């Protein structure tokens, strides 16, 4: 089992933290499309991202189930090889996800657990608002400790400690550290590539808008 199917199976074991909130309206849940970012800049703490073009995606696993944009894929494979040389086995869990994939991951799991949208958004982005749409984000596990996959306990593994010390050399950074300004749950497994102009603009233009207070009305 690989790709989204594996991710969904693994994700069933997670329990989302509860939060008091009013469910979002159907209009608020409309996926972001090209040209709409300024009209609805964020949803439940998540920022809008466009879907990566299929022609720029490259597989990083042998069965082709996990893909990243070409530049991110090359950097990740270099990083994985470097970690392995140090005796650490990084395991890619999930890379690019389409908006359609995210629709299922967000709405079906939310319904199965009886969660309102704000509760589900603490651990999974609404469709159109996931960094995975960009093809630059990847969830990483430790092949030696699979029980920590997609868990805060991943921070105690050799893989996380290696990433913390070395990921920046390969232009990867942690997307959601503790106490992040978007109020997204801590995700030590979720990393994003910021090693070229497009990836940097994709993430940092949105962040700058938030930090400048231009998005505060939506939080």
mmCIF file of C-alpha atoms in Angstrom, residues 108-209:
data_model
loop_
_atom_site.group_PDB
_atom_site.id
_atom_site.type_symbol
_atom_site.label_atom_id
_atom_site.label_comp_id
_atom_site.label_asym_id
_atom_site.label_seq_id
_atom_site.Cartn_x
_atom_site.Cartn_y
_atom_site.Cartn_z
ATOM 1 C CA UNK A 108 -14.644 11.748 4.768
ATOM 2 C CA UNK A 109 -12.397 11.474 7.810
ATOM 3 C CA UNK A 110 -14.158 14.475 9.377
ATOM 4 C CA UNK A 111 -17.522 12.781 8.933
ATOM 5 C CA UNK A 112 -16.289 9.426 10.235
ATOM 6 C CA UNK A 113 -15.078 11.083 13.432
ATOM 7 C CA UNK A 114 -18.019 13.439 13.886
ATOM 8 C CA UNK A 115 -15.744 16.473 13.753
ATOM 9 C CA UNK A 116 -16.711 20.004 12.836
ATOM 10 C CA UNK A 117 -14.435 21.571 10.179
ATOM 11 C CA UNK A 118 -12.357 23.545 12.695
ATOM 12 C CA UNK A 119 -11.529 20.355 14.595
ATOM 13 C CA UNK A 120 -10.455 18.520 11.459
ATOM 14 C CA UNK A 121 -8.460 21.535 10.245
ATOM 15 C CA UNK A 122 -6.158 21.259 13.244
ATOM 16 C CA UNK A 123 -4.643 18.115 11.704
ATOM 17 C CA UNK A 124 -5.589 18.261 8.020
ATOM 18 C CA UNK A 125 -5.945 21.153 5.580
ATOM 19 C CA UNK A 126 -9.220 21.794 3.759
ATOM 20 C CA UNK A 127 -9.081 21.046 0.017
ATOM 21 C CA UNK A 128 -7.336 23.803 -1.894
ATOM 22 C CA UNK A 129 -5.407 24.803 1.226
ATOM 23 C CA UNK A 130 -2.899 22.000 1.679
ATOM 24 C CA UNK A 131 0.829 22.491 1.147
ATOM 25 C CA UNK A 132 0.771 19.043 -0.438
ATOM 26 C CA UNK A 133 -1.052 20.529 -3.458
ATOM 27 C CA UNK A 134 2.099 22.455 -4.341
ATOM 28 C CA UNK A 135 4.264 19.386 -4.877
ATOM 29 C CA UNK A 136 6.840 20.886 -2.512
ATOM 30 C CA UNK A 137 5.616 19.360 0.778
ATOM 31 C CA UNK A 138 6.425 15.911 2.091
ATOM 32 C CA UNK A 139 5.571 13.888 5.181
ATOM 33 C CA UNK A 140 8.591 11.932 6.405
ATOM 34 C CA UNK A 141 8.859 9.014 8.824
ATOM 35 C CA UNK A 142 11.623 6.954 10.355
ATOM 36 C CA UNK A 143 11.813 3.547 8.653
ATOM 37 C CA UNK A 144 13.229 2.073 11.862
ATOM 38 C CA UNK A 145 10.347 3.349 14.033
ATOM 39 C CA UNK A 146 7.163 3.225 11.893
ATOM 40 C CA UNK A 147 4.952 3.461 14.987
ATOM 41 C CA UNK A 148 5.836 7.171 15.148
ATOM 42 C CA UNK A 149 4.633 7.918 11.616
ATOM 43 C CA UNK A 150 2.391 11.011 11.517
ATOM 44 C CA UNK A 151 2.712 11.375 15.270
ATOM 45 C CA UNK A 152 4.264 14.059 17.482
ATOM 46 C CA UNK A 153 6.406 11.216 18.842
ATOM 47 C CA UNK A 154 8.332 11.374 15.582
ATOM 48 C CA UNK A 155 10.323 14.184 17.171
ATOM 49 C CA UNK A 156 12.023 11.582 19.371
ATOM 50 C CA UNK A 157 13.365 9.551 16.442
ATOM 51 C CA UNK A 158 16.800 9.591 14.869
ATOM 52 C CA UNK A 159 15.166 10.656 11.597
ATOM 53 C CA UNK A 160 13.667 13.822 13.070
ATOM 54 C CA UNK A 161 16.853 14.732 14.901
ATOM 55 C CA UNK A 162 18.805 14.295 11.679
ATOM 56 C CA UNK A 163 16.297 16.450 9.771
ATOM 57 C CA UNK A 164 16.395 19.126 12.446
ATOM 58 C CA UNK A 165 20.162 19.370 12.077
ATOM 59 C CA UNK A 166 20.537 18.821 8.335
ATOM 60 C CA UNK A 167 17.332 19.501 6.360
ATOM 61 C CA UNK A 168 18.231 23.145 5.739
ATOM 62 C CA UNK A 169 21.309 22.042 3.778
ATOM 63 C CA UNK A 170 18.888 20.506 1.277
ATOM 64 C CA UNK A 171 16.461 23.476 1.371
ATOM 65 C CA UNK A 172 13.776 21.764 3.440
ATOM 66 C CA UNK A 173 12.136 23.362 6.474
ATOM 67 C CA UNK A 174 9.548 22.325 9.035
ATOM 68 C CA UNK A 175 6.155 23.729 8.025
ATOM 69 C CA UNK A 176 4.305 23.625 11.343
ATOM 70 C CA UNK A 177 6.596 23.890 14.385
ATOM 71 C CA UNK A 178 5.174 24.257 17.863
ATOM 72 C CA UNK A 179 3.203 27.462 18.456
ATOM 73 C CA UNK A 180 3.171 28.371 14.773
ATOM 74 C CA UNK A 181 1.224 31.571 13.936
ATOM 75 C CA UNK A 182 -1.374 29.661 11.910
ATOM 76 C CA UNK A 183 -2.347 27.674 15.021
ATOM 77 C CA UNK A 184 -1.935 24.397 13.149
ATOM 78 C CA UNK A 185 -1.149 21.359 15.290
ATOM 79 C CA UNK A 186 2.561 20.600 15.652
ATOM 80 C CA UNK A 187 3.661 18.326 12.791
ATOM 81 C CA UNK A 188 7.309 17.257 13.129
ATOM 82 C CA UNK A 189 6.871 14.946 10.137
ATOM 83 C CA UNK A 190 5.735 17.638 7.653
ATOM 84 C CA UNK A 191 8.516 19.398 5.712
ATOM 85 C CA UNK A 192 8.524 21.682 2.677
ATOM 86 C CA UNK A 193 11.065 22.504 0.005
ATOM 87 C CA UNK A 194 12.034 26.175 -0.340
ATOM 88 C CA UNK A 195 15.075 25.799 -2.569
ATOM 89 C CA UNK A 196 14.093 27.705 -5.703
ATOM 90 C CA UNK A 197 12.321 30.925 -6.551
ATOM 91 C CA UNK A 198 8.884 29.441 -7.144
ATOM 92 C CA UNK A 199 8.803 27.372 -3.961
ATOM 93 C CA UNK A 200 10.049 30.308 -1.895
ATOM 94 C CA UNK A 201 7.402 32.625 -3.331
ATOM 95 C CA UNK A 202 4.703 29.989 -2.921
ATOM 96 C CA UNK A 203 5.135 29.811 0.832
ATOM 97 C CA UNK A 204 6.657 33.106 1.879
ATOM 98 C CA UNK A 205 4.369 35.512 0.041
ATOM 99 C CA UNK A 206 1.436 33.943 1.885
ATOM 100 C CA UNK A 207 3.331 34.024 5.186
ATOM 101 C CA UNK A 208 4.287 37.671 4.747
ATOM 102 C CA UNK A 209 0.664 38.639 4.163
#
